[in-house]
Coordinates of C-alpha atoms and ligand atoms in Angstrom, one line a residue:
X4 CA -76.8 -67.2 120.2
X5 CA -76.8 -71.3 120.1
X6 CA -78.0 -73.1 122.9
X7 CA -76.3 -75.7 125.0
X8 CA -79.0 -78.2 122.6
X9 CA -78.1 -76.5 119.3
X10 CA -74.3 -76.8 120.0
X11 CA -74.4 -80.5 121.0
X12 CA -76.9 -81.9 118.0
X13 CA -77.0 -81.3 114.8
X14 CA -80.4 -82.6 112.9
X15 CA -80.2 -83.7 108.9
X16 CA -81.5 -81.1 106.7
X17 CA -84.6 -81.8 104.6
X18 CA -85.3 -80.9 101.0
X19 CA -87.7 -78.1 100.4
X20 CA -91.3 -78.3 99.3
X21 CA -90.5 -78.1 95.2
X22 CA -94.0 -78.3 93.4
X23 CA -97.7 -79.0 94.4
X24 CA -98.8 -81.8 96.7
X25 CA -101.9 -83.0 97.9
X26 CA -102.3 -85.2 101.6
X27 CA -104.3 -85.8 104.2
X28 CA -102.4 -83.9 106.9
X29 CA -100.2 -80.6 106.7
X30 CA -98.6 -79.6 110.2
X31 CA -97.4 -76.0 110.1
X32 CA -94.1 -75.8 112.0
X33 CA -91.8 -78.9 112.7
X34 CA -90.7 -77.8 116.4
X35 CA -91.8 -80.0 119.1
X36 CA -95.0 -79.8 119.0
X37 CA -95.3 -79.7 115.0
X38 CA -93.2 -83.1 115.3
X39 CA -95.1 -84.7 118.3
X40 CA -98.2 -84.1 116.3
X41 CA -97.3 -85.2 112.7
X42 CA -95.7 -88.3 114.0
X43 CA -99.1 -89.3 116.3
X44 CA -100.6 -88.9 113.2
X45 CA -98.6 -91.2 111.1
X46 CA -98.5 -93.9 113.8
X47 CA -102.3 -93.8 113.3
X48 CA -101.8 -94.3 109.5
X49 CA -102.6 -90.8 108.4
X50 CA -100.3 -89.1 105.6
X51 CA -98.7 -86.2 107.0
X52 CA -96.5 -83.9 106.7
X53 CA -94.5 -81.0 107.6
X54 CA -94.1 -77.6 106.5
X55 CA -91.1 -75.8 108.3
X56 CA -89.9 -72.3 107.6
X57 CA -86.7 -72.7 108.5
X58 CA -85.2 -75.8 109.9
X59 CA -86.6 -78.5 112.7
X60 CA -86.3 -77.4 115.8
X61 CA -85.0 -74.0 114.8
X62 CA -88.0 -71.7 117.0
X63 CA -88.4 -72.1 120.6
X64 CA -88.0 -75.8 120.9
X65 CA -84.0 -75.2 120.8
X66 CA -83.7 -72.3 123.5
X67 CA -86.1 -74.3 125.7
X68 CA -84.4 -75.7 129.4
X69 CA -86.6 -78.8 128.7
X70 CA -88.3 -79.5 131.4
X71 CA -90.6 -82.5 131.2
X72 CA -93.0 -81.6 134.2
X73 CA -96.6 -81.0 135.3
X74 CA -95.1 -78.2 137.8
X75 CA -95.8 -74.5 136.2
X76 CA -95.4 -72.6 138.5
X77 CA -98.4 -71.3 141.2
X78 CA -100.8 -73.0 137.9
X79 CA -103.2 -75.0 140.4
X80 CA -104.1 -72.7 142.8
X81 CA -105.0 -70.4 140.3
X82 CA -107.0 -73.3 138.3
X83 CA -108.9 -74.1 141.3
X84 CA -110.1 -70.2 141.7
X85 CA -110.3 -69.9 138.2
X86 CA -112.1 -73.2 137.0
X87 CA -113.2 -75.5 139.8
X88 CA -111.7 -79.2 140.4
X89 CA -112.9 -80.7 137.5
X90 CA -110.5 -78.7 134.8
X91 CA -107.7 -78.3 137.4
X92 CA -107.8 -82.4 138.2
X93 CA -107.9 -82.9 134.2
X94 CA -104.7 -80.3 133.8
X95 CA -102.7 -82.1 136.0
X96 CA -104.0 -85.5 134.6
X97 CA -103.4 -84.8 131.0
X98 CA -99.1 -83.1 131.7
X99 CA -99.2 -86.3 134.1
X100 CA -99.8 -88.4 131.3
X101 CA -97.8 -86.8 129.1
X102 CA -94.5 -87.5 131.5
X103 CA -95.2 -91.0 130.9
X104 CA -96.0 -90.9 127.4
X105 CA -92.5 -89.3 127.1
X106 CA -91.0 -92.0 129.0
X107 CA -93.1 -94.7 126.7
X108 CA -92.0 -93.7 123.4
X109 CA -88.3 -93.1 124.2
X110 CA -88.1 -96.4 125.5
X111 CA -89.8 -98.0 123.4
X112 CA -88.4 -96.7 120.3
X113 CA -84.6 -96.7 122.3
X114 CA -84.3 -92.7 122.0
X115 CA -80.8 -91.6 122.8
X116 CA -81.7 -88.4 124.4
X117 CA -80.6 -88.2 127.7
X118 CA -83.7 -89.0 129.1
X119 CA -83.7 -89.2 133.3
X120 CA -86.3 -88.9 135.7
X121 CA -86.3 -86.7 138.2
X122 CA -88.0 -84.5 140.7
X123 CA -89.2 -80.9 140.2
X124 CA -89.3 -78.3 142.8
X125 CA -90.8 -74.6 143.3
X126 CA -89.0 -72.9 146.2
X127 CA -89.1 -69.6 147.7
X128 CA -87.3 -67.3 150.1
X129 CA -89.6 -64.8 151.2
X130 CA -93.6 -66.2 150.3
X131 CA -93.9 -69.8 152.5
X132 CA -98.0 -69.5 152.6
X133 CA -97.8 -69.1 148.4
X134 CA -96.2 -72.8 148.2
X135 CA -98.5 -74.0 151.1
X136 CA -101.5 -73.5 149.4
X137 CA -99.9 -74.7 145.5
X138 CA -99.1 -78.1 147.9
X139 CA -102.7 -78.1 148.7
X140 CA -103.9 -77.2 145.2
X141 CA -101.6 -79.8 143.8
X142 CA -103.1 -82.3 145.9
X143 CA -106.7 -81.7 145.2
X144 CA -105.6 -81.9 141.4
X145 CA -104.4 -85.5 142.0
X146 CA -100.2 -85.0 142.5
X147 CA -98.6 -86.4 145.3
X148 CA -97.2 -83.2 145.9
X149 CA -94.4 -82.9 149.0
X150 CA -94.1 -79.8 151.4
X151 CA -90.0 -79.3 152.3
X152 CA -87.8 -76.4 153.8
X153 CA -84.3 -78.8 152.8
X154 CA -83.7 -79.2 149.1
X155 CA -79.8 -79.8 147.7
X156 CA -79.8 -76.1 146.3
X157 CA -76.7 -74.9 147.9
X158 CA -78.6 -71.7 149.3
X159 CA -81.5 -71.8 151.9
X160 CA -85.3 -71.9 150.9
X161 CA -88.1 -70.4 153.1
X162 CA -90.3 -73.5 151.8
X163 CA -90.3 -76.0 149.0
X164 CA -92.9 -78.3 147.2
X165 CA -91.4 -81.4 145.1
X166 CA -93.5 -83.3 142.6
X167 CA -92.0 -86.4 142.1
X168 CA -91.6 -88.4 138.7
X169 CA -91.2 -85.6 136.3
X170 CA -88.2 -85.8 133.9
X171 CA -85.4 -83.4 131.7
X172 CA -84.0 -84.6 127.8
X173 CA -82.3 -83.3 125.2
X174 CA -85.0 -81.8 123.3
X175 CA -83.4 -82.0 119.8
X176 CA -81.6 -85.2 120.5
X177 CA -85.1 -86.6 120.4
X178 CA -86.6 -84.7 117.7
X179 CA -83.6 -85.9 115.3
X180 CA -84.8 -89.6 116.4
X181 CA -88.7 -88.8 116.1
X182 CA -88.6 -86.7 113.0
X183 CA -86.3 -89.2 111.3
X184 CA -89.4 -91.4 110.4
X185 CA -91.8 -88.3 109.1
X186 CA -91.8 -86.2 105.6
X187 CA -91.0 -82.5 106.8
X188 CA -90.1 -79.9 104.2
X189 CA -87.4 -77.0 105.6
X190 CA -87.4 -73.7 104.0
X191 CA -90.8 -73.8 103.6
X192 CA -92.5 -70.8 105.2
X193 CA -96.3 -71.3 104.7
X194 CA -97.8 -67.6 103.8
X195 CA -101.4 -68.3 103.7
X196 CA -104.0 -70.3 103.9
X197 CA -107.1 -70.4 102.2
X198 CA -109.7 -73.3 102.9
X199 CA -107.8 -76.7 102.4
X200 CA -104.9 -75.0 100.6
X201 CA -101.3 -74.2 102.0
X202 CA -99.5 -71.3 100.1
X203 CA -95.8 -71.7 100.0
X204 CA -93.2 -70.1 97.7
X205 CA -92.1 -73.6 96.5
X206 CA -95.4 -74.6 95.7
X207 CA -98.9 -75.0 97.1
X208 CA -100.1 -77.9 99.4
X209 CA -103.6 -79.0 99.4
X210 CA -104.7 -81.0 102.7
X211 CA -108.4 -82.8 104.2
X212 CA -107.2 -81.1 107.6
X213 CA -104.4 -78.2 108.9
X214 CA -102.7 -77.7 112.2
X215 CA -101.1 -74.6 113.2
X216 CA -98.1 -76.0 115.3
X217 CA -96.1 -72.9 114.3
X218 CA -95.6 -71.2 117.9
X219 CA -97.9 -68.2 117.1
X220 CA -100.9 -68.6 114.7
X221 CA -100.8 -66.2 112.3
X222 CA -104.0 -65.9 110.4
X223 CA -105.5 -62.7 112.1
X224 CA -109.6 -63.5 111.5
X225 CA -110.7 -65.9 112.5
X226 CA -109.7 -67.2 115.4
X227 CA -108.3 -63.7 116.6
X228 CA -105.2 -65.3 118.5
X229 CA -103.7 -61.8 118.4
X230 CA -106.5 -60.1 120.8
X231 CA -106.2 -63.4 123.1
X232 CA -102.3 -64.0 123.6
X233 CA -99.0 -62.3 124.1
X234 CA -95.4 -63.2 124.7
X235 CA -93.0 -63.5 126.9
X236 CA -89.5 -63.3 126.8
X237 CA -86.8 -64.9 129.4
X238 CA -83.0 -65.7 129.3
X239 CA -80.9 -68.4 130.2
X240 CA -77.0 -69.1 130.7
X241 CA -75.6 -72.5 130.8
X242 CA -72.8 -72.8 133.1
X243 CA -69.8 -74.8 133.8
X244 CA -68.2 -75.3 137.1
X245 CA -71.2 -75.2 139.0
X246 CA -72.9 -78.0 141.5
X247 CA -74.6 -80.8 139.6
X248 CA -78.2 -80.8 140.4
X249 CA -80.0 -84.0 140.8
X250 CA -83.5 -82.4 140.4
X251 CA -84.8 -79.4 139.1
X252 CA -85.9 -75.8 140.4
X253 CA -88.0 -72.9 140.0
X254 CA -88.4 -69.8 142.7
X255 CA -91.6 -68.7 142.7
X256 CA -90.4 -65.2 143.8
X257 CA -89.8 -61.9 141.9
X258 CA -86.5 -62.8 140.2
X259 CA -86.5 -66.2 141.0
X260 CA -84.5 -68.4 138.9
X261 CA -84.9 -71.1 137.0
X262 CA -81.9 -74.4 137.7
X263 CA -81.7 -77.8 136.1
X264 CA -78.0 -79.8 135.2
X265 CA -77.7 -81.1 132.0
X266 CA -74.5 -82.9 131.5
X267 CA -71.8 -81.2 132.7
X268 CA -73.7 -77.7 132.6
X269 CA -75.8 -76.4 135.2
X270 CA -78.7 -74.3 133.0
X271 CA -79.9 -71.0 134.8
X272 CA -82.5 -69.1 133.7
X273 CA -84.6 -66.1 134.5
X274 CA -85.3 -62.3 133.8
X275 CA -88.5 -62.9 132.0
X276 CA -90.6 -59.9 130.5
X277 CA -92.9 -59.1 127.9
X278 CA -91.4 -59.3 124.6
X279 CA -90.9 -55.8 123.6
X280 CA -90.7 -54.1 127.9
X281 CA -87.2 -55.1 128.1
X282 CA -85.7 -55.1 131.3
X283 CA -82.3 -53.7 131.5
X284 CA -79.0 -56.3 131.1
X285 CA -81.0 -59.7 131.5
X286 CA -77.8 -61.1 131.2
X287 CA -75.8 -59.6 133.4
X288 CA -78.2 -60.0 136.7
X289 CA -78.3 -63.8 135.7
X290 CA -74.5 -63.3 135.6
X291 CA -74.4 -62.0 139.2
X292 CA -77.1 -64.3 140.6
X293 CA -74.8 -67.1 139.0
X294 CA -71.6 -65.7 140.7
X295 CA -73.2 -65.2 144.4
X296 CA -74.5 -69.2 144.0
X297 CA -72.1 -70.7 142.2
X298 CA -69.0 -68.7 142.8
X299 CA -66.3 -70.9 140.4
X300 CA -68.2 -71.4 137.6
X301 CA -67.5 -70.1 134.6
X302 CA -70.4 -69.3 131.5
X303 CA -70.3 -71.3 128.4
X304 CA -73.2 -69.7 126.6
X305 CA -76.4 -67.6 126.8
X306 CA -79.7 -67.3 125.1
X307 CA -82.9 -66.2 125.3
X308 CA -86.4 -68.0 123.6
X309 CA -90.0 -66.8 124.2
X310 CA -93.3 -68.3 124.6
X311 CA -97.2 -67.7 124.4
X312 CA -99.2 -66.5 127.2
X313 CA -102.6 -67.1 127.1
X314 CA -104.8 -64.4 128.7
X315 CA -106.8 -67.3 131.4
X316 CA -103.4 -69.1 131.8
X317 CA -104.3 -72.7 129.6
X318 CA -102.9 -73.3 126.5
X319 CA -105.2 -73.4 123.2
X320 CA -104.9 -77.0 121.9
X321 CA -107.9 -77.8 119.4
X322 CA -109.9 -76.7 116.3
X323 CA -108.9 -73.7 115.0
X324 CA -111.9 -71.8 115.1
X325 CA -115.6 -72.7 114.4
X326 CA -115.8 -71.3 111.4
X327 CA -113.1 -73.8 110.1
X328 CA -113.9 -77.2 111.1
X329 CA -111.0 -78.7 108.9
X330 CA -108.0 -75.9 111.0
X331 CA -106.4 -77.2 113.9
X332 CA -104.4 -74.8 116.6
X333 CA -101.9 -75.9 119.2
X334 CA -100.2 -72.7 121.3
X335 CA -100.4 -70.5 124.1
X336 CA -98.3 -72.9 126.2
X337 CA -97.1 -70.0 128.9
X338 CA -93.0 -71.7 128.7
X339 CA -94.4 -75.0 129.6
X340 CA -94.9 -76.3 126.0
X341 CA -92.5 -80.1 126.8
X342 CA -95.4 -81.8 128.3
X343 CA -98.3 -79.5 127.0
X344 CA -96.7 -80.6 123.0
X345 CA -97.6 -83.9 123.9
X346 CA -100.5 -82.9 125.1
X347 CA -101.4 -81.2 122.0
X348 CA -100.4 -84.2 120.2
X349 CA -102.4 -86.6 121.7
X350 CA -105.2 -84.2 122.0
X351 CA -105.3 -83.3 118.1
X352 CA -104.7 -87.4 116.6
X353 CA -107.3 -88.3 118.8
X354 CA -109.9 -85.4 117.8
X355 CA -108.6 -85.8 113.6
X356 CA -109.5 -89.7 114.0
X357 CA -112.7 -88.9 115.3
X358 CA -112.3 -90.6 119.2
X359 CA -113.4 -88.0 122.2
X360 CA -111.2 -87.1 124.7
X361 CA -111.6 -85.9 128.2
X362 CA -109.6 -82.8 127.9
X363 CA -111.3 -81.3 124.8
X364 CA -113.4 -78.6 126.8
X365 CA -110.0 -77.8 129.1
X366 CA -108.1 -76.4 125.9
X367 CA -110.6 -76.2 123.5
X368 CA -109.9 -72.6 121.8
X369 CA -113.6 -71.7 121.5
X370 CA -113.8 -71.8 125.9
X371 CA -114.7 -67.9 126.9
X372 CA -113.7 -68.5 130.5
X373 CA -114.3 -64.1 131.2
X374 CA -113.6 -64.6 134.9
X375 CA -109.9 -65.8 134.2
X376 CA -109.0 -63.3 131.5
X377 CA -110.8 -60.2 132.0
X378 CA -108.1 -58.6 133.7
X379 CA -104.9 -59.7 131.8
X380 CA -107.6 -59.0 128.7
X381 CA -107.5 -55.4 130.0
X382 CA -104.0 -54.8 130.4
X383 CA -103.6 -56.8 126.7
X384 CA -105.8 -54.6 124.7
X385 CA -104.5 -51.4 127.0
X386 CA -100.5 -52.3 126.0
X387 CA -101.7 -53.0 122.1
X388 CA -103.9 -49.9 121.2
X389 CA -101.3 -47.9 123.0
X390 CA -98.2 -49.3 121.1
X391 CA -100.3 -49.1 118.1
X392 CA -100.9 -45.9 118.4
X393 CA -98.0 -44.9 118.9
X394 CA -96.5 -46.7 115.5
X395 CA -98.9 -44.7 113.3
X396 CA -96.5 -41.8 112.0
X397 CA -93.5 -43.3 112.5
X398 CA -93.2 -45.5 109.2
X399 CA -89.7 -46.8 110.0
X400 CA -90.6 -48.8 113.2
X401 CA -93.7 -50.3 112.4
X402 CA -94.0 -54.3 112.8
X403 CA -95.6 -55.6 109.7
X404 CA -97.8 -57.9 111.6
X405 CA -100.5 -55.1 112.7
X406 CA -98.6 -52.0 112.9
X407 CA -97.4 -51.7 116.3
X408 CA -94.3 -49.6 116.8
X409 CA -91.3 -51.9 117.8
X410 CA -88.8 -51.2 120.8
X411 CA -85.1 -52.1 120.8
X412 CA -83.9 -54.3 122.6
X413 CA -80.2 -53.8 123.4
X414 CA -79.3 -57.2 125.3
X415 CA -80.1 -59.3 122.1
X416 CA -79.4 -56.0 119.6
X417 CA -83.0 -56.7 118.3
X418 CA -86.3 -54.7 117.4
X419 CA -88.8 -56.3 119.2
X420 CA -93.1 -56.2 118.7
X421 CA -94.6 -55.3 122.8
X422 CA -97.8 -56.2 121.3
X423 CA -97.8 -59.3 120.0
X424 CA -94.2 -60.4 120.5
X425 CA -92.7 -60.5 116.6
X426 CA -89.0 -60.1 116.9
X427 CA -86.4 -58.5 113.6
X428 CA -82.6 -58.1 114.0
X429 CA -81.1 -55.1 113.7
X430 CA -81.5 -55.1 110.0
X431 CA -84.6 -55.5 110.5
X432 CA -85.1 -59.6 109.1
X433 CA -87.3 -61.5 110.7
X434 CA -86.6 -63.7 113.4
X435 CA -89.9 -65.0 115.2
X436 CA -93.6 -64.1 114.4
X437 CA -96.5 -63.5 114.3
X438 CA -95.3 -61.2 111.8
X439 CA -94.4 -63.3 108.6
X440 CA -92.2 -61.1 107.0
X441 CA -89.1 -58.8 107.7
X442 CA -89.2 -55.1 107.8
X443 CA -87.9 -53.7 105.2
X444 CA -86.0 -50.6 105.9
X445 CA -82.0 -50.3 106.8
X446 CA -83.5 -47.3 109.1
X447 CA -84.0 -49.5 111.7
X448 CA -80.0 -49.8 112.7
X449 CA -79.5 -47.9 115.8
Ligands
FAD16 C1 -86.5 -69.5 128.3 C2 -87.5 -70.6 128.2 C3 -87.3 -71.8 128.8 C4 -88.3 -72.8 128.7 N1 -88.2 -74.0 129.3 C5 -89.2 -74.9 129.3 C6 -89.1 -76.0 130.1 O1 -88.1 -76.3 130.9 N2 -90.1 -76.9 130.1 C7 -91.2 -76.7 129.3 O2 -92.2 -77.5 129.3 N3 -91.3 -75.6 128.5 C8 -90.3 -74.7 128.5 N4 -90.4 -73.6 127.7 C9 -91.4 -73.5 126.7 C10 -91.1 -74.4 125.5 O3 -89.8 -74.2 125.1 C11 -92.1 -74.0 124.3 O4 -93.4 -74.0 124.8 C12 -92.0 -75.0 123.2 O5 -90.7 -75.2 122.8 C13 -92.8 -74.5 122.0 O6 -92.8 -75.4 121.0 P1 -93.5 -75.2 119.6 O7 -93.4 -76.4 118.8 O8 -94.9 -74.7 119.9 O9 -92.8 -73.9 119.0 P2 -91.4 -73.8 118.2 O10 -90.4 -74.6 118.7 O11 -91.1 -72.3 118.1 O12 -91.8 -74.3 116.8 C14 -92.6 -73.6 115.8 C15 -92.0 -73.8 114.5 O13 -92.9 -73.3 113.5 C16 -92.1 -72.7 112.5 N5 -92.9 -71.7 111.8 C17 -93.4 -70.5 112.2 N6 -94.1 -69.9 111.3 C18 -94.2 -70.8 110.2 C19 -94.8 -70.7 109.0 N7 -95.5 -69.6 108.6 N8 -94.6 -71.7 108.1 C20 -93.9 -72.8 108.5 N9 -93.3 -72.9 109.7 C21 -93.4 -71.9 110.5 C22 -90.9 -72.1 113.2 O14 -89.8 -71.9 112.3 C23 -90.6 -73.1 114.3 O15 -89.7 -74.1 113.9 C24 -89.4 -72.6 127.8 C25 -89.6 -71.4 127.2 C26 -88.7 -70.3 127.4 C27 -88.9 -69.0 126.8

């Protein structure tokens, strides 16, 4: 279903790729990090541009709540255990920067995008000593981070922690003005790549340097982004009616719901799971959770989008692998992917135009950090072998990714990957990868 973001802006279409081409820079993906990234690049004078299998914005940069904050979730306690204060101060320093960076360019490009800044808040109701120590955490990373029990939800908190100066858009509103300035080519699903050369079935591009920006990488060796990712799915409903919310929210406990306004809407979200371990009617407990809060408001849409969860909890923004100095990755952004985009895109210009930058070793993909992602590794390969298993025999529910047997998923009527989070309607087409192609067989109708 359309989000709130796809109803309200509709972005030119582009021509696509029709013949060969050769450039300096081919960005795989035009969402927002694709975007972010190609037009860094272009400001710094490097030819670029942008292969897009469907149309900009069309992944998970249009069923986003958009977000601009350095707040996700219980992150800097866990850094600090994880990784010590160095990486956890340059995490927070780097989504810092990027809040500002945001602010910068819309400004100074005058982006109509509904741009405000605001505060962001995690609350709870049942786990005050969790948000105590993320205040302190926060702190030692370098945010003036605020303890509270009184925020303006209109139901009572146990305990609250603001950040101030974050901010919320309209994510497509400003990739319309950003992209508007780039060369991206729509309908143009990359299907390999070999060395320097992009395979596309309009033609082939041949480039000094590739980034993956396409949400999930999907080259399978090297890099082996299947064995170190998964994703998760989570559902939103934008409603109308409802209190307007001056900042924005996030409960930290089981359940706990996601709130920001935008416009006239007030966006809820929640439910989350792994893609494929559905939970039963998403919807319809966001429904009731929106009734008991907001008891005249009335629900103008739903959707769902999914993101990449990285198995030690930070993003992979850098080269590809080592074996391909000339491949660039950006993913793995566990739903926080506004400010870690602009991360990437920073990150990646300043790397492809040879200047250092502080937070190379905090997302470089080649990190082995075993003491973050041993256990989540464990449950990872556990989920996989076992859904793989299970696939071999039964031809007609096989992903064509790497096998695994898919599992239907009846609140978005869609066959769904559990290992590495592919998603096919109920015919069976394709609708988000890894996998890059559909599954061919009219079995798969319930
Ligand atoms: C419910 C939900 C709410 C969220 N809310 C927030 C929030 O409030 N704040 C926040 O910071 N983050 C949030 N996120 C996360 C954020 O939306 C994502 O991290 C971000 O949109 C990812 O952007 P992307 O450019 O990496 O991916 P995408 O937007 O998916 O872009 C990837 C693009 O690549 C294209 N592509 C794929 N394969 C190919 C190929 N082979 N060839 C060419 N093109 C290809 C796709 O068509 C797509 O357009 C949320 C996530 C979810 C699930």
């Amino acid at each position: 279903m359309k989000s709130i973001w796809n109803q309200t802006c509709q972005i030119p279409g582009r021509n696509q790729l029709s013949g060969s081409l050769d450039t300096e820079i081919a960005v795989i993906g035009g969402g927002l990090a694709g975007i972010l990234t190609a037009f860094y690049l272009t400001m710094e004078g490097k030819s670029t541009v942008v292969l897009e299998a469907k149309t900009i914005a069309s992944g998970q940069t249009s069923k986003t709540t958009a977000k601009i904050t350095s707040q996700h979730g219980l992150i800097y306690q866990k850094l600090l255990a994880d990784y010590g204060e160095t990486i956890t101060r340059l995490y927070a320093k780097s989504n810092q920067q990027a809040i500002r960076d945001y602010e910068q360019l819309i400004i100074s490009r005058s982006i109509n995008c509904s741009f405000e800044k605001k505060s962001s808040f995690l609350y709870t109701t049942a786990q005050p000593d969790a948000i105590h120590l993320e205040t302190m955490a926060a702190r030692r990373a370098g945010i003036p981070a605020m303890e509270m029990t009184d925020t303006e939800l209109p139901f009572s908190v146990k305990r609250a922690i603001c950040f101030p100066d974050q901010a919320s858009f309209h994510p497509l509103r400003f990739l319309e003005a950003l992209s508007s300035t780039l060369t991206v080519f729509e309908h143009t699903p990359v299907i390999s790549v070999k060395g320097h050369v992009l395979f596309t079935p309009h033609g082939r591009v041949t480039a000094k340097k590739i980034i993956f920006a396409c949400h999930y990488p999907f080259p399978l060796i090297p890099g082996y982004y299947f064995l170190r990712m998964y994703q998760e799915q989570s559902y939103v409903v934008a409603l109308n009616n409802a209190s307007h919310l001056k900042n924005m929210y996030l409960g930290i406990d089981q359940d706990g719901l996601s709130l920001r306004s935008a416009d006239s809407c007030l966006l809820l979200g929640g439910q989350g799971h792994r893609v494929g371990h559905p939970k039963p009617e998403p919807y319809d407990a966001l429904v009731s959770s929106a009734r008991q809060i907001f008891p005249h408001a009335h629900i103008v849409c739903q959707w769902s989008a999914q993101d990449c969860m990285t198995l030690d909890s930070l993003p992979f923004i850098g080269l590809y692998s080592r074996r391909t100095p000339d491949w660039y990755v950006a993913t793995g952004f566990g739903k926080w992917g506004m400010t870690l985009s602009m991360v990437s895109a920073r990150l990646l210009t300043n790397l492809i135009c040879g200047h250092s930058s502080p937070y190379e070793p905090v997302y470089s993909p080649s990190r082995l950090h075993v003491r973050a992602s041993s256990p989540r590794l464990a449950t990872h390969m556990a989920v996989s072998v076992k859904t793989l298993a299970k696939g071999m025999g039964h031809g007609i529910m096989r992903c064509p990714h790497m096998g695994c047997r898919l599992t239907w998923n009846s609140a978005e009527s869609t066959w769904d990957c559990p290992c590495h989070g592919s998603r096919f309607d109920r015919l069976g087409h394709l609708i988000t990868g890894p996998a890059q192609t559909s599954c061919h067989c009219h079995k798969l109708i319930p």
